[in-house]
mmCIF file of C-alpha atoms and ligand atoms in Angstrom:
data_model
loop_
_atom_site.group_PDB
_atom_site.id
_atom_site.type_symbol
_atom_site.label_atom_id
_atom_site.label_comp_id
_atom_site.label_asym_id
_atom_site.label_seq_id
_atom_site.Cartn_x
_atom_site.Cartn_y
_atom_site.Cartn_z
ATOM 1 C CA MET A 163 -12.672 26.168 -17.680
ATOM 2 C CA ASN A 164 -11.713 24.145 -20.764
ATOM 3 C CA LYS A 165 -14.056 21.429 -21.955
ATOM 4 C CA LEU A 166 -13.101 17.797 -22.340
ATOM 5 C CA THR A 167 -15.165 15.674 -24.689
ATOM 6 C CA VAL A 168 -15.131 11.991 -23.825
ATOM 7 C CA ASN A 169 -15.837 9.086 -26.156
ATOM 8 C CA GLN A 170 -18.520 6.519 -25.475
ATOM 9 C CA GLN A 171 -16.138 4.120 -23.774
ATOM 10 C CA ALA A 172 -14.926 6.702 -21.276
ATOM 11 C CA GLU A 173 -18.486 7.947 -20.685
ATOM 12 C CA GLU A 174 -19.547 4.399 -19.875
ATOM 13 C CA LYS A 175 -16.749 4.055 -17.300
ATOM 14 C CA LEU A 176 -17.681 7.350 -15.626
ATOM 15 C CA ARG A 177 -21.324 6.251 -15.474
ATOM 16 C CA LYS A 178 -20.291 2.990 -13.847
ATOM 17 C CA GLY A 179 -18.596 4.950 -11.073
ATOM 18 C CA LEU A 180 -14.966 4.817 -12.152
ATOM 19 C CA PHE A 181 -13.051 8.049 -11.527
ATOM 20 C CA LEU A 182 -9.727 7.428 -13.211
ATOM 21 C CA LEU A 183 -9.315 8.818 -16.740
ATOM 22 C CA GLU A 184 -7.216 6.398 -18.761
ATOM 23 C CA LYS A 185 -4.801 7.404 -21.484
ATOM 24 C CA LYS A 186 -6.160 4.884 -23.965
ATOM 25 C CA ASP A 187 -9.538 6.703 -23.937
ATOM 26 C CA PHE A 188 -7.894 10.051 -24.813
ATOM 27 C CA PRO A 189 -5.402 9.397 -27.609
ATOM 28 C CA HIS A 190 -5.282 13.017 -28.841
ATOM 29 C CA LEU A 191 -5.349 14.979 -25.603
ATOM 30 C CA SER A 192 -3.289 18.167 -25.542
ATOM 31 C CA LEU A 193 -4.584 19.716 -22.290
ATOM 32 C CA THR A 194 -2.909 18.953 -18.979
ATOM 33 C CA ASN A 195 -2.617 20.178 -15.370
ATOM 34 C CA GLN A 196 -5.986 21.922 -15.149
ATOM 35 C CA CYS A 197 -9.609 21.372 -14.233
ATOM 36 C CA VAL A 198 -11.971 20.630 -17.123
ATOM 37 C CA GLU A 199 -15.675 20.343 -17.715
ATOM 38 C CA VAL A 200 -16.445 16.836 -18.971
ATOM 39 C CA ARG A 201 -19.007 16.378 -21.748
ATOM 40 C CA ASN A 202 -20.036 13.582 -24.044
ATOM 41 C CA ALA A 203 -20.014 13.811 -27.840
ATOM 42 C CA ALA A 204 -23.589 15.175 -27.783
ATOM 43 C CA GLY A 205 -22.460 18.011 -25.495
ATOM 44 C CA LYS A 206 -24.140 16.697 -22.340
ATOM 45 C CA PHE A 207 -22.431 17.771 -19.095
ATOM 46 C CA LEU A 208 -21.012 14.750 -17.199
ATOM 47 C CA GLY A 209 -18.971 16.327 -14.423
ATOM 48 C CA THR A 210 -15.803 18.121 -13.338
ATOM 49 C CA ALA A 211 -12.421 16.489 -13.784
ATOM 50 C CA TYR A 212 -8.779 17.457 -13.682
ATOM 51 C CA LEU A 213 -6.032 16.408 -16.044
ATOM 52 C CA SER A 214 -2.522 15.517 -14.928
ATOM 53 C CA ALA A 215 -0.456 12.489 -15.850
ATOM 54 C CA GLN A 216 0.577 10.118 -13.071
ATOM 55 C CA ASN A 217 1.795 6.543 -12.767
ATOM 56 C CA LYS A 218 -1.729 5.370 -13.561
ATOM 57 C CA GLY A 219 -4.068 7.391 -15.743
ATOM 58 C CA ILE A 220 -4.023 10.920 -17.116
ATOM 59 C CA GLY A 221 -6.490 12.525 -14.728
ATOM 60 C CA TRP A 222 -9.452 12.060 -12.407
ATOM 61 C CA LEU A 223 -13.133 12.842 -12.421
ATOM 62 C CA ILE A 224 -13.735 14.828 -9.221
ATOM 63 C CA SER A 225 -17.491 15.183 -9.230
ATOM 64 C CA HIS A 226 -20.583 14.591 -11.309
ATOM 65 C CA GLU A 227 -21.494 18.202 -10.439
ATOM 66 C CA ARG A 228 -19.963 21.560 -11.341
ATOM 67 C CA ILE A 229 -17.427 22.219 -8.594
ATOM 68 C CA THR A 230 -14.391 24.370 -7.924
ATOM 69 C CA ALA A 231 -11.468 22.565 -6.291
ATOM 70 C CA ASP A 232 -10.809 25.245 -3.675
ATOM 71 C CA ALA A 233 -10.230 25.186 0.078
ATOM 72 C CA ALA A 234 -13.987 25.110 0.810
ATOM 73 C CA PHE A 235 -14.419 22.030 -1.381
ATOM 74 C CA PHE A 236 -11.521 20.208 0.309
ATOM 75 C CA ARG A 237 -12.817 21.214 3.746
ATOM 76 C CA GLY A 238 -15.989 19.265 2.926
ATOM 77 C CA LEU A 239 -14.054 16.212 1.765
ATOM 78 C CA PHE A 240 -11.759 16.227 4.813
ATOM 79 C CA ALA A 241 -14.680 16.598 7.217
ATOM 80 C CA GLN A 242 -16.345 13.558 5.655
ATOM 81 C CA ALA A 243 -13.057 11.606 5.678
ATOM 82 C CA LYS A 244 -12.600 12.447 9.372
ATOM 83 C CA ASP A 245 -16.117 11.266 10.216
ATOM 84 C CA ARG A 246 -15.543 7.961 8.479
ATOM 85 C CA ARG A 247 -12.525 7.222 10.656
ATOM 86 C CA SER A 248 -13.944 7.919 14.097
ATOM 87 C CA ALA A 249 -13.331 4.291 15.120
ATOM 88 C CA TYR A 250 -9.604 4.695 14.416
ATOM 89 C CA ARG A 251 -9.487 8.056 16.200
ATOM 90 C CA GLN A 252 -11.008 6.512 19.316
ATOM 91 C CA ALA A 253 -8.833 3.406 19.332
ATOM 92 C CA ALA A 254 -6.149 3.962 21.982
ATOM 93 C CA HIS A 255 -4.108 1.016 20.700
ATOM 94 C CA THR A 256 -3.582 2.409 17.168
ATOM 95 C CA SER A 257 -1.988 5.789 16.354
ATOM 96 C CA ALA A 258 -1.052 5.435 12.673
ATOM 97 C CA TYR A 259 -3.617 5.123 9.893
ATOM 98 C CA ARG A 260 -4.798 6.671 6.640
ATOM 99 C CA LEU A 261 -6.846 9.875 6.938
ATOM 100 C CA PHE A 262 -7.630 10.439 3.258
ATOM 101 C CA ASN A 263 -7.433 7.900 0.424
ATOM 102 C CA GLN A 264 -7.643 9.325 -3.090
ATOM 103 C CA ASP A 265 -10.849 8.596 -5.051
ATOM 104 C CA GLY A 266 -12.215 6.570 -2.134
ATOM 105 C CA ASP A 267 -12.530 9.862 -0.258
ATOM 106 C CA GLY A 268 -13.599 11.884 -3.280
ATOM 107 C CA PHE A 269 -10.393 13.139 -4.875
ATOM 108 C CA GLY A 270 -7.879 10.938 -6.693
ATOM 109 C CA GLY A 271 -4.207 11.877 -6.811
ATOM 110 C CA PHE A 272 -3.216 12.309 -3.168
ATOM 111 C CA THR A 273 -3.316 10.528 0.182
ATOM 112 C CA VAL A 274 -2.853 11.661 3.791
ATOM 113 C CA ASP A 275 -1.601 9.370 6.551
ATOM 114 C CA LEU A 276 -1.465 10.031 10.276
ATOM 115 C CA TYR A 277 1.539 9.014 12.394
ATOM 116 C CA ASN A 278 0.724 10.064 15.981
ATOM 117 C CA ASP A 279 0.510 13.880 15.787
ATOM 118 C CA PHE A 280 1.975 14.169 12.296
ATOM 119 C CA ALA A 281 0.392 14.030 8.861
ATOM 120 C CA LEU A 282 2.076 12.734 5.743
ATOM 121 C CA PHE A 283 0.816 13.947 2.348
ATOM 122 C CA SER A 284 1.682 11.953 -0.793
ATOM 123 C CA TRP A 285 1.218 13.809 -4.068
ATOM 124 C CA TYR A 286 0.806 11.580 -7.109
ATOM 125 C CA ASN A 287 0.750 14.232 -9.858
ATOM 126 C CA GLU A 288 1.702 17.810 -10.678
ATOM 127 C CA PHE A 289 -1.816 19.206 -10.468
ATOM 128 C CA VAL A 290 -2.478 18.236 -6.850
ATOM 129 C CA TYR A 291 0.988 19.512 -6.001
ATOM 130 C CA ALA A 292 0.198 22.853 -7.664
ATOM 131 C CA ILE A 293 -2.990 23.304 -5.591
ATOM 132 C CA LYS A 294 -1.480 22.001 -2.361
ATOM 133 C CA GLU A 295 -1.844 25.309 -0.489
ATOM 134 C CA GLU A 296 -5.646 25.071 -0.833
ATOM 135 C CA ILE A 297 -5.524 21.451 0.277
ATOM 136 C CA LEU A 298 -3.271 22.202 3.267
ATOM 137 C CA THR A 299 -5.402 25.167 4.363
ATOM 138 C CA ALA A 300 -8.515 22.996 4.356
ATOM 139 C CA PHE A 301 -6.704 20.167 6.118
ATOM 140 C CA ARG A 302 -5.446 22.441 8.913
ATOM 141 C CA ASP A 303 -8.992 23.747 9.465
ATOM 142 C CA VAL A 304 -10.444 20.242 9.787
ATOM 143 C CA PHE A 305 -7.507 18.653 11.637
ATOM 144 C CA PRO A 306 -6.213 21.415 13.974
ATOM 145 C CA GLU A 307 -4.952 18.681 16.331
ATOM 146 C CA VAL A 308 -2.280 17.619 13.815
ATOM 147 C CA ALA A 309 0.964 19.270 14.981
ATOM 148 C CA GLY A 310 2.962 19.183 11.768
ATOM 149 C CA ALA A 311 3.112 17.693 8.292
ATOM 150 C CA TYR A 312 5.481 16.166 5.757
ATOM 151 C CA GLU A 313 5.110 15.418 2.054
ATOM 152 C CA LYS A 314 6.262 12.794 -0.433
ATOM 153 C CA ILE A 315 6.527 13.542 -4.139
ATOM 154 C CA ARG A 316 5.285 10.547 -6.109
ATOM 155 C CA PHE A 317 5.596 11.969 -9.604
ATOM 156 C CA LYS A 318 8.610 12.802 -11.731
ATOM 157 C CA GLY A 319 10.080 16.249 -12.333
ATOM 158 C CA LEU A 320 10.904 17.775 -8.939
ATOM 159 C CA ALA A 321 14.371 17.927 -7.410
ATOM 160 C CA TYR A 322 13.229 16.435 -4.075
ATOM 161 C CA GLU A 323 11.005 13.559 -2.940
ATOM 162 C CA SER A 324 10.456 14.242 0.763
ATOM 163 C CA ALA A 325 10.099 17.432 2.827
ATOM 164 C CA HIS A 326 8.602 19.077 5.902
ATOM 165 C CA VAL A 327 5.544 21.198 4.938
ATOM 166 C CA TYR A 328 4.158 22.906 8.017
ATOM 167 C CA GLY A 329 4.076 23.078 11.807
ATOM 168 C CA ALA A 330 6.153 21.123 14.281
ATOM 169 C CA GLU A 331 8.963 18.888 13.074
ATOM 170 C CA ALA A 332 8.876 15.216 13.981
ATOM 171 C CA PRO A 333 11.909 13.469 15.501
ATOM 172 C CA ASP A 334 14.049 11.649 12.886
ATOM 173 C CA THR A 335 12.559 8.371 14.112
ATOM 174 C CA PHE A 336 9.710 7.811 16.543
ATOM 175 C CA ILE A 337 7.313 5.105 17.692
ATOM 176 C CA VAL A 338 3.715 4.600 16.546
ATOM 177 C CA LEU A 339 1.208 2.098 17.896
ATOM 178 C CA GLU A 340 -0.867 -0.385 15.942
ATOM 179 C CA ASN A 341 -3.044 -2.863 17.795
ATOM 180 C CA GLY A 342 -0.873 -2.292 20.842
ATOM 181 C CA VAL A 343 2.371 -3.131 19.000
ATOM 182 C CA ARG A 344 5.090 -0.485 18.700
ATOM 183 C CA TYR A 345 6.743 0.261 15.353
ATOM 184 C CA GLN A 346 9.560 2.671 14.590
ATOM 185 C CA VAL A 347 8.788 5.109 11.763
ATOM 186 C CA PHE A 348 10.475 8.050 10.012
ATOM 187 C CA LEU A 349 8.731 10.706 7.941
ATOM 188 C CA ASN A 350 11.541 12.457 6.131
ATOM 189 C CA ASP A 351 13.933 9.879 4.747
ATOM 190 C CA GLY A 352 13.102 8.846 1.165
ATOM 191 C CA LEU A 353 9.628 7.749 0.102
ATOM 192 C CA MET A 354 9.147 4.997 2.681
ATOM 193 C CA THR A 355 8.297 5.391 6.377
ATOM 194 C CA GLY A 356 9.229 2.089 8.016
ATOM 195 C CA ILE A 357 5.729 0.622 7.869
ATOM 196 C CA PHE A 358 3.103 -0.119 5.211
ATOM 197 C CA LEU A 359 -0.123 0.961 6.852
ATOM 198 C CA ASP A 360 -2.323 -0.960 4.398
ATOM 199 C CA GLN A 361 -1.300 -4.244 6.075
ATOM 200 C CA HIS A 362 -2.962 -3.336 9.450
ATOM 201 C CA ASP A 363 -5.401 -6.246 9.298
ATOM 202 C CA VAL A 364 -2.867 -8.897 8.341
ATOM 203 C CA ARG A 365 -0.535 -7.791 11.137
ATOM 204 C CA ALA A 366 -3.552 -7.835 13.480
ATOM 205 C CA SER A 367 -4.151 -11.511 12.666
ATOM 206 C CA LEU A 368 -0.531 -12.252 13.638
ATOM 207 C CA VAL A 369 -0.766 -10.223 16.854
ATOM 208 C CA ASP A 370 -3.929 -12.192 17.610
ATOM 209 C CA GLY A 371 -1.962 -15.427 17.582
ATOM 210 C CA LEU A 372 -2.081 -16.828 14.036
ATOM 211 C CA ALA A 373 1.588 -17.821 14.437
ATOM 212 C CA ALA A 374 1.576 -18.416 18.223
ATOM 213 C CA GLY A 375 4.124 -21.074 19.207
ATOM 214 C CA LYS A 376 5.268 -21.387 15.592
ATOM 215 C CA SER A 377 8.306 -20.583 13.507
ATOM 216 C CA LEU A 378 7.762 -17.947 10.822
ATOM 217 C CA LEU A 379 9.716 -17.073 7.710
ATOM 218 C CA ASN A 380 9.047 -13.576 6.359
ATOM 219 C CA LEU A 381 10.300 -13.055 2.798
ATOM 220 C CA PHE A 382 10.616 -9.572 1.265
ATOM 221 C CA SER A 383 10.406 -8.420 4.853
ATOM 222 C CA TYR A 384 11.430 -4.705 4.496
ATOM 223 C CA THR A 385 11.424 -3.635 8.203
ATOM 224 C CA ALA A 386 10.036 -7.015 9.342
ATOM 225 C CA ALA A 387 6.775 -5.551 10.601
ATOM 226 C CA PHE A 388 5.012 -8.901 10.010
ATOM 227 C CA SER A 389 7.697 -10.636 12.084
ATOM 228 C CA ALA A 390 7.388 -8.141 14.945
ATOM 229 C CA ALA A 391 3.601 -8.589 14.917
ATOM 230 C CA ALA A 392 4.029 -12.386 14.935
ATOM 231 C CA ALA A 393 6.569 -12.231 17.777
ATOM 232 C CA MET A 394 4.166 -10.109 19.828
ATOM 233 C CA GLY A 395 1.502 -12.696 19.054
ATOM 234 C CA GLY A 396 3.648 -15.477 20.500
ATOM 235 C CA ALA A 397 5.634 -16.789 17.528
ATOM 236 C CA ARG A 398 8.485 -18.955 18.816
ATOM 237 C CA GLN A 399 11.001 -17.944 16.160
ATOM 238 C CA THR A 400 11.068 -15.559 13.176
ATOM 239 C CA VAL A 401 13.449 -15.185 10.236
ATOM 240 C CA SER A 402 13.111 -12.058 8.088
ATOM 241 C CA VAL A 403 14.744 -11.946 4.669
ATOM 242 C CA ASP A 404 15.263 -8.875 2.506
ATOM 243 C CA LEU A 405 17.735 -7.886 -0.168
ATOM 244 C CA ALA A 406 18.210 -4.359 1.191
ATOM 245 C CA LYS A 407 21.086 -3.985 3.664
ATOM 246 C CA ARG A 408 19.312 -1.291 5.622
ATOM 247 C CA SER A 409 16.420 -3.625 6.411
ATOM 248 C CA ARG A 410 18.345 -5.243 9.251
ATOM 249 C CA GLU A 411 18.725 -2.234 11.576
ATOM 250 C CA LEU A 412 15.221 -1.001 10.768
ATOM 251 C CA SER A 413 13.816 -4.448 11.587
ATOM 252 C CA GLU A 414 15.702 -4.684 14.854
ATOM 253 C CA ALA A 415 14.265 -1.289 15.824
ATOM 254 C CA HIS A 416 10.671 -2.649 15.748
ATOM 255 C CA PHE A 417 11.717 -5.553 17.970
ATOM 256 C CA ARG A 418 13.621 -3.355 20.427
ATOM 257 C CA ALA A 419 10.699 -0.940 20.626
ATOM 258 C CA ASN A 420 8.617 -3.809 21.986
ATOM 259 C CA GLY A 421 11.250 -5.098 24.392
ATOM 260 C CA LEU A 422 11.596 -8.366 22.449
ATOM 261 C CA ALA A 423 14.874 -10.240 22.901
ATOM 262 C CA LEU A 424 16.546 -10.898 19.562
ATOM 263 C CA ASP A 425 17.956 -14.382 20.172
ATOM 264 C CA GLN A 426 15.020 -16.132 18.496
ATOM 265 C CA HIS A 427 14.621 -13.506 15.778
ATOM 266 C CA GLN A 428 16.951 -13.366 12.826
ATOM 267 C CA PHE A 429 17.399 -10.819 10.037
ATOM 268 C CA VAL A 430 19.018 -11.985 6.835
ATOM 269 C CA VAL A 431 20.141 -9.762 3.967
ATOM 270 C CA MET A 432 19.671 -12.092 0.993
ATOM 271 C CA GLU A 433 17.820 -12.482 -2.274
ATOM 272 C CA ALA A 434 14.600 -14.469 -1.697
ATOM 273 C CA PHE A 435 15.282 -17.296 -4.168
ATOM 274 C CA ASP A 436 18.831 -17.571 -2.824
ATOM 275 C CA TYR A 437 17.324 -17.970 0.630
ATOM 276 C CA PHE A 438 15.155 -20.853 -0.604
ATOM 277 C CA ARG A 439 18.311 -22.580 -1.834
ATOM 278 C CA TYR A 440 20.088 -21.843 1.453
ATOM 279 C CA ALA A 441 17.185 -23.179 3.527
ATOM 280 C CA LYS A 442 16.944 -26.383 1.487
ATOM 281 C CA ARG A 443 20.680 -26.982 1.760
ATOM 282 C CA HIS A 444 20.451 -26.611 5.538
ATOM 283 C CA HIS A 445 17.188 -28.597 5.845
ATOM 284 C CA LEU A 446 15.377 -25.665 7.432
ATOM 285 C CA GLN A 447 11.593 -25.769 7.785
ATOM 286 C CA TYR A 448 9.057 -23.173 8.862
ATOM 287 C CA ASP A 449 5.485 -23.473 10.157
ATOM 288 C CA VAL A 450 4.373 -20.165 8.634
ATOM 289 C CA ILE A 451 5.801 -18.488 5.534
ATOM 290 C CA VAL A 452 4.888 -14.922 4.523
ATOM 291 C CA LEU A 453 5.356 -13.882 0.891
ATOM 292 C CA ASP A 454 4.968 -10.192 0.069
ATOM 293 C CA PRO A 455 7.101 -9.397 -2.993
ATOM 294 C CA PRO A 456 7.198 -6.107 -4.888
ATOM 295 C CA SER A 457 4.949 -6.178 -7.985
ATOM 296 C CA PHE A 458 7.919 -6.023 -10.251
ATOM 297 C CA ALA A 459 11.629 -6.224 -9.502
ATOM 298 C CA ARG A 460 14.751 -6.543 -11.527
ATOM 299 C CA ASN A 461 18.104 -7.472 -10.037
ATOM 300 C CA LYS A 462 21.408 -8.448 -11.605
ATOM 301 C CA LYS A 463 20.368 -12.015 -12.263
ATOM 302 C CA GLN A 464 16.660 -11.950 -13.084
ATOM 303 C CA THR A 465 13.378 -10.102 -13.290
ATOM 304 C CA PHE A 466 10.417 -10.998 -11.115
ATOM 305 C CA SER A 467 6.837 -10.062 -11.875
ATOM 306 C CA VAL A 468 3.966 -10.979 -9.602
ATOM 307 C CA ALA A 469 1.688 -11.683 -12.572
ATOM 308 C CA LYS A 470 4.037 -14.242 -14.137
ATOM 309 C CA ASP A 471 6.278 -15.552 -11.371
ATOM 310 C CA TYR A 472 4.266 -15.740 -8.136
ATOM 311 C CA HIS A 473 3.713 -19.474 -8.640
ATOM 312 C CA ARG A 474 7.485 -19.997 -8.418
ATOM 313 C CA LEU A 475 7.525 -18.389 -4.988
ATOM 314 C CA ILE A 476 4.713 -20.665 -3.808
ATOM 315 C CA ARG A 477 6.396 -23.756 -5.225
ATOM 316 C CA GLU A 478 9.680 -22.934 -3.484
ATOM 317 C CA ALA A 479 7.968 -22.009 -0.221
ATOM 318 C CA LEU A 480 6.096 -25.339 -0.166
ATOM 319 C CA GLU A 481 9.418 -27.175 -0.192
ATOM 320 C CA ILE A 482 10.487 -25.638 3.121
ATOM 321 C CA LEU A 483 7.072 -25.475 4.798
ATOM 322 C CA SER A 484 6.296 -27.822 7.703
ATOM 323 C CA PRO A 485 3.546 -30.440 7.246
ATOM 324 C CA GLN A 486 0.204 -28.709 7.900
ATOM 325 C CA GLY A 487 1.985 -25.363 7.591
ATOM 326 C CA LEU A 488 0.505 -22.007 6.735
ATOM 327 C CA LEU A 489 1.236 -19.672 3.834
ATOM 328 C CA ILE A 490 0.401 -15.973 3.953
ATOM 329 C CA VAL A 491 0.518 -14.719 0.370
ATOM 330 C CA SER A 492 0.204 -11.047 -0.444
ATOM 331 C CA THR A 493 0.354 -8.754 -3.441
ATOM 332 C CA ASN A 494 -0.313 -5.056 -3.906
ATOM 333 C CA ALA A 495 -0.292 -5.216 -7.714
ATOM 334 C CA ALA A 496 -3.304 -3.141 -8.829
ATOM 335 C CA ASN A 497 -3.118 -4.539 -12.353
ATOM 336 C CA LEU A 498 -3.473 -8.141 -11.143
ATOM 337 C CA SER A 499 -7.075 -9.095 -10.373
ATOM 338 C CA LYS A 500 -7.929 -11.311 -7.438
ATOM 339 C CA SER A 501 -8.903 -14.151 -9.757
ATOM 340 C CA LYS A 502 -5.654 -13.924 -11.753
ATOM 341 C CA PHE A 503 -3.715 -13.874 -8.474
ATOM 342 C CA LYS A 504 -5.579 -17.003 -7.365
ATOM 343 C CA GLU A 505 -4.699 -18.691 -10.681
ATOM 344 C CA GLU A 506 -1.024 -17.995 -10.000
ATOM 345 C CA ILE A 507 -1.385 -19.400 -6.491
ATOM 346 C CA GLU A 508 -3.115 -22.533 -7.744
ATOM 347 C CA LYS A 509 -0.413 -23.017 -10.370
ATOM 348 C CA GLY A 510 2.149 -22.937 -7.557
ATOM 349 C CA PHE A 511 0.267 -25.610 -5.593
ATOM 350 C CA ALA A 512 0.083 -27.852 -8.669
ATOM 351 C CA GLY A 513 -2.671 -29.974 -7.148
ATOM 352 C CA LEU A 514 -1.244 -30.215 -3.615
ATOM 353 C CA GLY A 515 -4.034 -30.126 -1.013
ATOM 354 C CA HIS A 516 -4.741 -26.784 0.671
ATOM 355 C CA ARG A 517 -7.520 -24.734 2.183
ATOM 356 C CA TYR A 518 -8.059 -20.953 2.127
ATOM 357 C CA LEU A 519 -8.514 -19.836 5.739
ATOM 358 C CA ALA A 520 -8.929 -16.088 5.330
ATOM 359 C CA GLU A 521 -8.737 -13.300 2.835
ATOM 360 C CA TYR A 522 -7.794 -9.657 3.356
ATOM 361 C CA GLY A 523 -8.080 -6.555 1.202
ATOM 362 C CA LEU A 524 -7.525 -2.942 2.157
ATOM 363 C CA PRO A 525 -8.382 -2.087 5.781
ATOM 364 C CA ALA A 526 -11.272 0.231 6.660
ATOM 365 C CA ASP A 527 -9.154 3.405 6.810
ATOM 366 C CA PHE A 528 -8.028 2.834 3.205
ATOM 367 C CA VAL A 529 -11.475 3.766 1.902
ATOM 368 C CA TYR A 530 -11.534 2.734 -1.748
ATOM 369 C CA ASN A 531 -13.921 3.239 -4.639
ATOM 370 C CA LYS A 532 -16.173 0.172 -4.402
ATOM 371 C CA LYS A 533 -17.057 0.514 -8.082
ATOM 372 C CA ASP A 534 -13.441 0.350 -9.251
ATOM 373 C CA ARG A 535 -11.997 -3.078 -8.537
ATOM 374 C CA SER A 536 -8.420 -1.950 -9.162
ATOM 375 C CA SER A 537 -8.629 0.623 -6.353
ATOM 376 C CA ASN A 538 -8.752 -2.216 -3.784
ATOM 377 C CA TYR A 539 -5.276 -3.235 -4.875
ATOM 378 C CA LEU A 540 -4.268 -5.275 -1.813
ATOM 379 C CA LYS A 541 -4.933 -9.026 -1.955
ATOM 380 C CA VAL A 542 -3.837 -11.324 0.854
ATOM 381 C CA PHE A 543 -4.746 -14.967 1.525
ATOM 382 C CA THR A 544 -3.856 -17.221 4.424
ATOM 383 C CA ILE A 545 -3.692 -20.798 3.191
ATOM 384 C CA LYS A 546 -3.420 -23.995 5.227
ATOM 385 C CA VAL A 547 -1.408 -26.625 3.396
ATOM 386 C CA ASP A 548 -1.972 -30.390 3.572
ATOM 387 C CA LYS A 549 1.328 -32.121 3.015
HETATM 388 N N1 LIG B 151 6.481 -7.174 3.582
HETATM 389 C C1 LIG B 151 6.955 -5.835 3.829
HETATM 390 C C2 LIG B 151 6.945 -4.970 2.609
HETATM 391 C C3 LIG B 151 7.740 -5.503 1.432
HETATM 392 S S1 LIG B 151 8.256 -4.259 0.325
HETATM 393 C C4 LIG B 151 6.131 -5.188 4.935
HETATM 394 O O1 LIG B 151 5.048 -5.677 5.262
HETATM 395 O O2 LIG B 151 6.571 -4.184 5.478
HETATM 396 C C5 LIG B 151 9.248 -5.197 -0.727
HETATM 397 C C6 LIG B 151 10.631 -5.525 -0.165
HETATM 398 O O3 LIG B 151 11.174 -6.521 -1.010
HETATM 399 C C7 LIG B 151 11.638 -4.369 -0.176
HETATM 400 O O4 LIG B 151 12.080 -4.154 1.134
HETATM 401 C C8 LIG B 151 12.778 -4.865 -1.083
HETATM 402 O O5 LIG B 151 14.067 -4.537 -0.582
HETATM 403 C C9 LIG B 151 12.585 -6.362 -1.051
HETATM 404 N N2 LIG B 151 13.060 -7.111 -2.223
HETATM 405 C C10 LIG B 151 12.907 -6.806 -3.531
HETATM 406 N N3 LIG B 151 13.366 -7.794 -4.309
HETATM 407 C C11 LIG B 151 13.827 -8.760 -3.464
HETATM 408 C C12 LIG B 151 14.403 -10.057 -3.667
HETATM 409 N N4 LIG B 151 14.598 -10.532 -4.880
HETATM 410 N N5 LIG B 151 14.715 -10.775 -2.580
HETATM 411 C C13 LIG B 151 14.517 -10.303 -1.335
HETATM 412 N N6 LIG B 151 13.962 -9.091 -1.086
HETATM 413 C C14 LIG B 151 13.630 -8.331 -2.133
#
């Protein structure tokens, strides 16, 4: 095994419990796609890591011990991950959740999600992809009840991004349960699946009646999962807005799966800021507005970045919110801290009275590294507005 010498800065991060190796700490690195022994400048052994570039970082520490990343090692990690999620396994009302979450479960660079009897592996770099047979062997030993598996390729360089990997094949679309609500998913059509599992808890609050009797506007709605949850929780009316044409039929599928009539539920294919203009022109108002934009987006007219532009979304939303209305504001931008996100929110309110009712991060199945703030990337607030 090659040796990797880390500078003082990187050593400090590893000591503090961070697992991600950042490019800026290794300016002259020539090794990649292999396991390495990590040492400090004095030659002291610090742990085992692997190197492989991905969207964030250039590798991961795997252990403070000397380990071999073989099937036996992964069997241990999967067994522990399975134990941690016994509450989800026993919950009859939820059949889709995360089984293994990167560094939170002891190995950064891949995740595994469960959708009924099927597993979905997401590979974030070339190294995990190269050792996937070991990982799959271990997984099948620990989860024999999983009937079949699919994979998503979340790094550049392969000719495909989605494939079947073993066992039974899932139907093109099928229904999963979350808190008793039915959602339509698909495991082999692009990188998405029809639902973002990390929003379990926010959808649960809607199913539990947060929007009962109210009208709800869901912006950046994708398949309108928030709207379906709200409708099941008694929302009187929902409007879901997304730029992507395909969002409409996928959204309707969630509603149909739950036997909800569509007359009070609308799906609009439109740019979010255009919708604000449209709503103002037509004097529309909503009791609850959900904002869940992508971290960064560029369309023909403009770019939007959560870090710089979120306040504009809040400001616009406030103009079409009912008196005493509720905002649900969400971001999954890992590079935006909770406090910076709050600053953006406050800038949007510009002194208007409001009260934070609740706050959500990643749900319990998305086990994250408690010592690395950026690994709990999801930040959601529900805010009651006084106007
Ligand atoms: N809230 C969704 C997930 C949103 S993903 C959920 O809980 O499932 C982000 C979505 O924003 C994508 O579906 C994308 O098509 C949409 N989008 C991106 N830019 C947009 C814009 N300017 N206006 C409206 N929708 C946009």
